[in-house]
GROMACS .gro file of C-alpha atoms in nm:
model
  365
    1MET     CA    1  -1.911  -2.878   0.265
    2LEU     CA    2  -1.806  -2.571   0.497
    3ALA     CA    3  -1.953  -2.242   0.451
    4THR     CA    4  -1.738  -1.976   0.285
    5SER     CA    5  -1.699  -1.646   0.447
    6THR     CA    6  -1.826  -1.341   0.278
    7ALA     CA    7  -1.693  -1.064   0.526
    8THR     CA    8  -1.760  -0.713   0.398
    9THR     CA    9  -1.455  -0.492   0.393
   10ILE     CA   10  -1.527  -0.202   0.610
   11ALA     CA   11  -1.343   0.149   0.497
   12PRO     CA   12  -1.136   0.279   0.773
   13PRO     CA   13  -1.314   0.593   0.955
   14PRO     CA   14  -1.191   0.937   0.824
   15PRO     CA   15  -0.898   1.074   1.042
   16ILE     CA   16  -0.999   1.285   1.337
   17SER     CA   17  -0.948   1.650   1.280
   18MET     CA   18  -0.811   1.899   1.525
   19ARG     CA   19  -1.003   2.177   1.339
   20ARG     CA   20  -1.337   2.313   1.404
   21LYS     CA   21  -1.628   2.410   1.200
   22ILE     CA   22  -1.631   2.781   1.144
   23GLU     CA   23  -1.964   2.934   1.257
   24GLY     CA   24  -2.124   3.289   1.195
   25PRO     CA   25  -2.204   3.502   0.889
   26SER     CA   26  -1.877   3.469   0.711
   27ALA     CA   27  -1.953   3.104   0.650
   28TRP     CA   28  -2.227   3.176   0.394
   29ILE     CA   29  -2.349   2.942   0.111
   30GLY     CA   30  -2.379   3.088  -0.231
   31ALA     CA   31  -2.712   2.897  -0.318
   32ASP     CA   32  -2.864   3.067  -0.004
   33MET     CA   33  -2.690   3.417  -0.071
   34ARG     CA   34  -2.847   3.430  -0.425
   35HIS     CA   35  -3.180   3.466  -0.270
   36ARG     CA   36  -3.072   3.744  -0.025
   37GLN     CA   37  -2.930   4.014  -0.267
   38GLY     CA   38  -3.124   4.295  -0.076
   39GLU     CA   39  -2.910   4.220   0.227
   40TRP     CA   40  -2.573   4.256   0.067
   41THR     CA   41  -2.665   4.537  -0.210
   42TYR     CA   42  -2.678   4.894  -0.105
   43ASN     CA   43  -2.851   5.145  -0.367
   44LEU     CA   44  -2.724   5.511  -0.320
   45SER     CA   45  -3.007   5.766  -0.275
   46PRO     CA   46  -2.997   6.085  -0.476
   47THR     CA   47  -2.907   6.277  -0.145
   48GLU     CA   48  -2.604   6.057  -0.107
   49VAL     CA   49  -2.507   6.094  -0.470
   50ALA     CA   50  -2.534   6.461  -0.440
   51GLU     CA   51  -2.294   6.460  -0.138
   52ILE     CA   52  -2.045   6.266  -0.315
   53GLU     CA   53  -2.067   6.511  -0.617
   54ALA     CA   54  -2.035   6.802  -0.401
   55ALA     CA   55  -1.728   6.650  -0.215
   56VAL     CA   56  -1.557   6.576  -0.543
   57GLN     CA   57  -1.597   6.937  -0.671
   58ALA     CA   58  -1.472   7.077  -0.325
   59VAL     CA   59  -1.153   6.878  -0.336
   60ARG     CA   60  -1.090   6.959  -0.714
   61ALA     CA   61  -1.151   7.327  -0.635
   62ARG     CA   62  -0.872   7.282  -0.366
   63GLY     CA   63  -0.635   7.155  -0.613
   64LEU     CA   64  -0.601   6.805  -0.400
   65GLU     CA   65  -0.411   6.522  -0.575
   66ILE     CA   66  -0.631   6.215  -0.545
   67ALA     CA   67  -0.358   6.038  -0.338
   68ASP     CA   68  -0.379   6.321  -0.079
   69ILE     CA   69  -0.752   6.302  -0.024
   70LYS     CA   70  -0.837   6.196   0.331
   71PRO     CA   71  -1.185   6.113   0.468
   72GLU     CA   72  -1.195   6.474   0.638
   73ASP     CA   73  -1.147   6.623   0.294
   74PHE     CA   74  -1.439   6.440   0.161
   75PRO     CA   75  -1.717   6.501   0.398
   76LEU     CA   76  -2.028   6.266   0.357
   77PRO     CA   77  -2.265   6.358   0.642
   78THR     CA   78  -2.546   6.123   0.531
   79LEU     CA   79  -2.341   5.856   0.362
   80GLY     CA   80  -2.054   5.830   0.590
   81PRO     CA   81  -2.231   5.644   0.870
   82VAL     CA   82  -2.390   5.413   0.610
   83LEU     CA   83  -2.043   5.327   0.493
   84ARG     CA   84  -1.930   5.251   0.831
   85GLN     CA   85  -2.208   5.036   0.881
   86LEU     CA   86  -2.125   4.846   0.550
   87ARG     CA   87  -1.763   4.815   0.647
   88ASP     CA   88  -1.869   4.645   0.968
   89GLN     CA   89  -2.046   4.406   0.761
   90VAL     CA   90  -1.760   4.332   0.546
   91LEU     CA   91  -1.492   4.307   0.825
   92HIS     CA   92  -1.713   4.132   1.076
   93GLY     CA   93  -2.019   3.980   0.890
   94ARG     CA   94  -2.062   3.818   0.559
   95GLY     CA   95  -1.740   3.964   0.429
   96PHE     CA   96  -1.878   4.155   0.114
   97VAL     CA   97  -2.118   4.410   0.006
   98LEU     CA   98  -2.201   4.569  -0.337
   99LEU     CA   99  -2.253   4.926  -0.361
  100ARG     CA  100  -2.455   5.054  -0.657
  101GLY     CA  101  -2.510   5.405  -0.831
  102MET     CA  102  -2.168   5.573  -0.813
  103PRO     CA  103  -2.194   5.883  -1.026
  104ILE     CA  104  -1.944   5.793  -1.323
  105GLU     CA  105  -2.161   5.808  -1.626
  106ASP     CA  106  -2.046   6.068  -1.882
  107ARG     CA  107  -1.771   6.192  -1.650
  108PRO     CA  108  -1.401   6.232  -1.704
  109ILE     CA  109  -1.185   5.950  -1.542
  110ALA     CA  110  -1.045   6.215  -1.282
  111GLU     CA  111  -1.384   6.290  -1.148
  112SER     CA  112  -1.488   5.916  -1.116
  113ALA     CA  113  -1.167   5.835  -0.974
  114THR     CA  114  -1.196   6.106  -0.718
  115ALA     CA  115  -1.540   6.005  -0.604
  116TYR     CA  116  -1.420   5.635  -0.575
  117TRP     CA  117  -1.113   5.736  -0.391
  118GLY     CA  118  -1.325   5.946  -0.149
  119VAL     CA  119  -1.580   5.677  -0.079
  120GLY     CA  120  -1.303   5.428  -0.014
  121ALA     CA  121  -1.114   5.667   0.207
  122HIS     CA  122  -1.439   5.621   0.463
  123PHE     CA  123  -1.366   5.232   0.437
  124GLY     CA  124  -0.984   5.244   0.494
  125LYS     CA  125  -0.619   5.364   0.410
  126ALA     CA  126  -0.525   5.274   0.037
  127ARG     CA  127  -0.226   5.064   0.001
  128SER     CA  128   0.014   5.026  -0.296
  129GLN     CA  129  -0.100   4.755  -0.523
  130ASN     CA  130   0.225   4.677  -0.723
  131ALA     CA  131   0.593   4.769  -0.700
  132LYS     CA  132   0.512   5.085  -0.903
  133GLY     CA  133   0.322   5.226  -0.620
  134HIS     CA  134  -0.011   5.223  -0.763
  135LEU     CA  135  -0.248   5.326  -0.483
  136LEU     CA  136  -0.524   5.352  -0.748
  137GLY     CA  137  -0.536   5.030  -0.966
  138HIS     CA  138  -0.675   4.974  -1.327
  139VAL     CA  139  -0.819   4.631  -1.408
  140TYR     CA  140  -0.768   4.657  -1.765
  141ASP     CA  141  -0.629   4.416  -2.035
  142LEU     CA  142  -0.278   4.522  -2.147
  143GLY     CA  143  -0.239   4.236  -2.397
  144VAL     CA  144  -0.002   4.011  -2.232
  145SER     CA  145  -0.065   3.666  -2.079
  146ALA     CA  146  -0.029   3.596  -1.712
  147GLU     CA  147   0.038   3.236  -1.784
  148ALA     CA  148   0.318   3.305  -2.040
  149ASN     CA  149   0.491   3.567  -1.809
  150PRO     CA  150   0.560   3.472  -1.455
  151ASN     CA  151   0.580   3.818  -1.322
  152MET     CA  152   0.273   3.938  -1.509
  153ARG     CA  153  -0.031   4.014  -1.292
  154GLY     CA  154  -0.373   3.851  -1.386
  155TYR     CA  155  -0.572   4.178  -1.353
  156ALA     CA  156  -0.385   4.338  -1.660
  157THR     CA  157  -0.513   4.047  -1.889
  158HIS     CA  158  -0.822   3.936  -2.037
  159GLU     CA  159  -0.774   3.580  -1.908
  160ARG     CA  160  -0.978   3.390  -1.638
  161GLN     CA  161  -0.848   3.461  -1.281
  162ASN     CA  162  -0.872   3.158  -1.055
  163TYR     CA  163  -0.973   3.205  -0.700
  164HIS     CA  164  -0.744   3.401  -0.486
  165ILE     CA  165  -0.705   3.676  -0.227
  166ASP     CA  166  -0.530   4.024  -0.263
  167ARG     CA  167  -0.250   4.127  -0.047
  168CYS     CA  168  -0.474   4.362   0.166
  169ASP     CA  169  -0.737   4.340   0.434
  170VAL     CA  170  -1.012   4.475   0.186
  171VAL     CA  171  -1.029   4.506  -0.183
  172ALA     CA  172  -1.268   4.730  -0.370
  173LEU     CA  173  -1.361   4.730  -0.736
  174LEU     CA  174  -1.554   5.007  -0.918
  175CYS     CA  175  -1.684   4.914  -1.264
  176LEU     CA  176  -1.632   5.189  -1.524
  177ARG     CA  177  -1.710   4.990  -1.832
  178ARG     CA  178  -1.809   4.632  -1.895
  179ALA     CA  179  -1.674   4.377  -2.145
  180LYS     CA  180  -1.838   4.290  -2.468
  181SER     CA  181  -1.894   3.952  -2.303
  182GLY     CA  182  -1.774   3.764  -1.993
  183GLY     CA  183  -1.587   3.905  -1.717
  184LEU     CA  184  -1.813   3.771  -1.456
  185SER     CA  185  -1.717   3.821  -1.096
  186ALA     CA  186  -1.737   3.524  -0.877
  187LEU     CA  187  -1.679   3.488  -0.487
  188VAL     CA  188  -1.707   3.234  -0.246
  189SER     CA  189  -1.671   3.216   0.151
  190SER     CA  190  -1.339   3.063   0.205
  191MET     CA  191  -1.492   2.969   0.559
  192ALA     CA  192  -1.780   2.759   0.364
  193VAL     CA  193  -1.501   2.603   0.188
  194HIS     CA  194  -1.321   2.520   0.503
  195ASN     CA  195  -1.633   2.374   0.644
  196ALA     CA  196  -1.683   2.145   0.345
  197MET     CA  197  -1.340   2.011   0.352
  198LEU     CA  198  -1.351   1.954   0.725
  199GLU     CA  199  -1.665   1.737   0.658
  200ARG     CA  200  -1.528   1.542   0.368
  201ARG     CA  201  -1.165   1.546   0.390
  202PRO     CA  202  -1.021   1.663   0.717
  203ASP     CA  203  -0.688   1.498   0.633
  204LEU     CA  204  -0.666   1.734   0.328
  205LEU     CA  205  -0.775   2.048   0.527
  206GLU     CA  206  -0.508   1.977   0.787
  207ARG     CA  207  -0.246   1.999   0.493
  208LEU     CA  208  -0.388   2.358   0.403
  209TYR     CA  209  -0.285   2.459   0.766
  210GLN     CA  210   0.087   2.382   0.675
  211PRO     CA  211   0.299   2.630   0.462
  212PHE     CA  212   0.310   2.642   0.093
  213ALA     CA  213   0.582   2.843  -0.103
  214THR     CA  214   0.420   3.132  -0.290
  215ASP     CA  215   0.538   3.334  -0.564
  216ARG     CA  216   0.607   3.706  -0.521
  217ARG     CA  217   0.587   3.756  -0.919
  218GLY     CA  218   0.905   3.956  -0.929
  219GLU     CA  219   0.767   4.232  -0.657
  220ILE     CA  220   1.009   4.177  -0.400
  221PRO     CA  221   1.024   4.389  -0.085
  222GLU     CA  222   1.381   4.485   0.037
  223GLY     CA  223   1.532   4.198   0.238
  224ASN     CA  224   1.296   3.935   0.118
  225GLY     CA  225   1.343   3.630  -0.121
  226PRO     CA  226   1.124   3.586  -0.446
  227PHE     CA  227   0.881   3.362  -0.259
  228TYR     CA  228   0.722   3.336   0.093
  229ASN     CA  229   0.611   3.053   0.300
  230ALA     CA  230   0.268   3.069   0.429
  231PRO     CA  231  -0.039   2.827   0.505
  232ILE     CA  232  -0.357   2.892   0.333
  233TYR     CA  233  -0.547   2.874   0.650
  234ASN     CA  234  -0.408   3.057   0.949
  235GLU     CA  235  -0.580   3.044   1.295
  236HIS     CA  236  -0.511   3.334   1.537
  237ALA     CA  237  -0.688   3.502   1.823
  238GLY     CA  238  -0.991   3.268   1.761
  239LEU     CA  239  -1.033   3.360   1.393
  240VAL     CA  240  -0.932   3.183   1.083
  241SER     CA  241  -0.785   3.391   0.801
  242VAL     CA  242  -0.683   3.282   0.442
  243ILE     CA  243  -0.382   3.356   0.209
  244TYR     CA  244  -0.428   3.206  -0.134
  245SER     CA  245  -0.339   3.203  -0.493
  246ARG     CA  246  -0.310   2.881  -0.671
  247LEU     CA  247  -0.112   3.040  -0.970
  248TYR     CA  248   0.130   3.204  -0.728
  249ILE     CA  249   0.177   2.859  -0.544
  250GLY     CA  250   0.237   2.691  -0.875
  251SER     CA  251   0.475   2.954  -1.017
  252ALA     CA  252   0.688   2.942  -0.698
  253GLN     CA  253   0.805   2.596  -0.816
  254ARG     CA  254   1.018   2.763  -1.069
  255PHE     CA  255   1.264   2.838  -0.775
  256PRO     CA  256   1.492   2.534  -0.679
  257GLU     CA  257   1.488   2.630  -0.321
  258ALA     CA  258   1.110   2.608  -0.284
  259ARG     CA  259   0.977   2.296  -0.128
  260ARG     CA  260   0.852   2.055  -0.408
  261LEU     CA  261   0.468   2.011  -0.397
  262THR     CA  262   0.376   1.647  -0.303
  263PRO     CA  263   0.082   1.438  -0.434
  264GLU     CA  264  -0.117   1.526  -0.105
  265ASP     CA  265  -0.040   1.888  -0.164
  266HIS     CA  266  -0.191   1.879  -0.527
  267GLU     CA  267  -0.477   1.673  -0.396
  268ALA     CA  268  -0.566   1.927  -0.128
  269LEU     CA  269  -0.531   2.238  -0.361
  270THR     CA  270  -0.745   2.065  -0.635
  271MET     CA  271  -1.026   1.987  -0.377
  272PHE     CA  272  -0.984   2.332  -0.229
  273ASN     CA  273  -1.017   2.495  -0.598
  274GLU     CA  274  -1.296   2.262  -0.690
  275LEU     CA  275  -1.517   2.338  -0.379
  276ALA     CA  276  -1.453   2.727  -0.430
  277ASP     CA  277  -1.595   2.684  -0.762
  278ASP     CA  278  -1.896   2.468  -0.677
  279PRO     CA  279  -2.205   2.624  -0.780
  280GLU     CA  280  -2.351   2.531  -0.449
  281LEU     CA  281  -2.104   2.742  -0.262
  282ARG     CA  282  -1.990   3.022  -0.493
  283LEU     CA  283  -2.186   3.350  -0.567
  284ASP     CA  284  -2.158   3.492  -0.913
  285MET     CA  285  -2.208   3.871  -0.974
  286THR     CA  286  -2.245   4.078  -1.300
  287PHE     CA  287  -2.112   4.423  -1.264
  288MET     CA  288  -2.282   4.727  -1.404
  289PRO     CA  289  -2.119   5.069  -1.458
  290GLY     CA  290  -2.117   5.256  -1.105
  291ASP     CA  291  -2.111   4.931  -0.905
  292VAL     CA  292  -1.850   4.908  -0.635
  293GLN     CA  293  -1.774   4.564  -0.476
  294PHE     CA  294  -1.604   4.558  -0.147
  295LEU     CA  295  -1.452   4.203  -0.034
  296HIS     CA  296  -1.281   4.093   0.295
  297ASN     CA  297  -0.974   3.899   0.174
  298HIS     CA  298  -0.955   3.706   0.516
  299THR     CA  299  -1.280   3.524   0.443
  300ILE     CA  300  -1.377   3.565   0.076
  301LEU     CA  301  -1.191   3.429  -0.223
  302HIS     CA  302  -1.266   3.582  -0.560
  303ALA     CA  303  -1.250   3.498  -0.939
  304ARG     CA  304  -1.324   3.621  -1.266
  305SER     CA  305  -1.429   3.459  -1.591
  306ALA     CA  306  -1.228   3.542  -1.914
  307TYR     CA  307  -1.393   3.794  -2.112
  308GLU     CA  308  -1.399   3.924  -2.498
  309ASP     CA  309  -1.341   4.289  -2.514
  310TRP     CA  310  -1.446   4.572  -2.757
  311ALA     CA  311  -1.239   4.657  -3.032
  312ASP     CA  312  -1.295   5.017  -2.960
  313ILE     CA  313  -1.045   5.136  -2.701
  314GLU     CA  314  -1.319   5.382  -2.559
  315ARG     CA  315  -1.527   5.101  -2.495
  316LYS     CA  316  -1.289   4.845  -2.327
  317ARG     CA  317  -1.363   4.687  -2.009
  318HIS     CA  318  -1.218   4.905  -1.738
  319LEU     CA  319  -1.258   4.862  -1.352
  320LEU     CA  320  -1.066   5.091  -1.070
  321ARG     CA  321  -0.928   4.910  -0.770
  322LEU     CA  322  -0.852   4.996  -0.425
  323TRP     CA  323  -0.660   4.792  -0.162
  324LEU     CA  324  -0.773   4.923   0.173
  325SER     CA  325  -0.638   4.887   0.530
  326PRO     CA  326  -0.939   4.985   0.757
  327GLU     CA  327  -0.947   5.057   1.121
  328GLY     CA  328  -1.135   4.807   1.332
  329ALA     CA  329  -0.987   4.512   1.108
  330ARG     CA  330  -0.890   4.165   1.293
  331PRO     CA  331  -0.553   4.080   1.441
  332LEU     CA  332  -0.348   3.882   1.215
  333PRO     CA  333  -0.086   3.607   1.295
  334PRO     CA  334   0.277   3.689   1.244
  335VAL     CA  335   0.307   3.507   0.907
  336PHE     CA  336   0.109   3.766   0.745
  337ALA     CA  337   0.385   4.003   0.788
  338GLU     CA  338   0.561   3.813   0.499
  339VAL     CA  339   0.264   3.899   0.281
  340TYR     CA  340   0.135   4.246   0.431
  341GLY     CA  341   0.480   4.393   0.540
  342ALA     CA  342   0.333   4.465   0.885
  343LEU     CA  343   0.072   4.365   1.121
  344THR     CA  344  -0.042   4.700   1.243
  345ILE     CA  345  -0.425   4.741   1.209
  346GLY     CA  346  -0.514   5.033   0.963
  347ASP     CA  347  -0.163   5.049   0.826
  348ARG     CA  348  -0.077   4.718   0.666
  349GLY     CA  349  -0.109   4.524   0.351
  350GLY     CA  350   0.007   4.631  -0.016
  351ILE     CA  351   0.350   4.584  -0.200
  352ILE     CA  352   0.654   4.815  -0.141
  353CYS     CA  353   0.977   4.750  -0.292
  354LYS     CA  354   1.318   4.948  -0.325
  355ASP     CA  355   1.215   5.197  -0.587
  356THR     CA  356   0.826   5.205  -0.525
  357ARG     CA  357   0.685   5.568  -0.566
  358LEU     CA  358   0.331   5.608  -0.422
  359HIS     CA  359   0.084   5.762  -0.665
  360ALA     CA  360  -0.271   5.730  -0.814
  361PRO     CA  361  -0.254   5.711  -1.188
  362LEU     CA  362  -0.533   5.790  -1.403
  363GLU     CA  363  -0.450   5.563  -1.697
  364PRO     CA  364  -0.376   5.182  -1.703
  365ALA     CA  365  -0.001   5.091  -1.700
   0.00000   0.00000   0.00000
């Protein structure tokens, strides 16, 4: 009797990727970063708090509108050099920092917003966060669903916000009040996600270097269409930068002229999202009143868990937000002009539409 063959089927090798592993401090791992909180947290000293308070009183005595305050109007002789160092860590290091101890307790919103704006001005120039021209944003539940309304932005709801970037170089959040429960901040290095995909599925990573139709959610600059086409990963001048919102990619499919998502697209986006939310890669933060989180959108994705709010309107969760364009930021590829409106370092990002009027409102709207 002849012996029968029992040859083992050998799986084909993974495709060879044309991409490289991203090295350096921006490719951090959450499991490691959780043990290094002292490196990414800065606690304001009494001297620095006193500087902020003195600067607030000085600009208010001059009658300056918040949106008109420039760094030279808000002198911080001790804290200013520290903020420049923190900005360097955000732009060229790990991509995030948590500043603790902003003087906001038992103060009117106008004083807290002025203090926040003044500190933010030392980080970069404020950009419009919506078609209304809000230079000072309010992260606050207005009682409308972003899933139900394709033109609603997630920050105005209590719903979970999936991983995304904001349309600016640096986003900053100041916690005024916490929710009754939930509202956890989560961030992940998009560079670490890149490396994980490169190792496991380089073919799907390559798809993320190709354009996706992305919804403008009804905030359409003059001369533009209702969506733009941009890759998630963008390599330029030796750096990789990210543009991403899964919600906006999905809702762009409402436009017949947008390219239809393929099964490979869905597989790549699903893996990207799952890796972003991997407990090994992500870093969770619980905000306390007076905390300011600065994030570099080009290398960091951020998310938020759903939350239950207080019934008392005076206790409702409330964060202030700034979109900032700092000097010393990285060069960006031409496709970013679709999202940022311009590529000029220190003067790019934000949302400007036909009737946009720039201002810094003190109430959510």
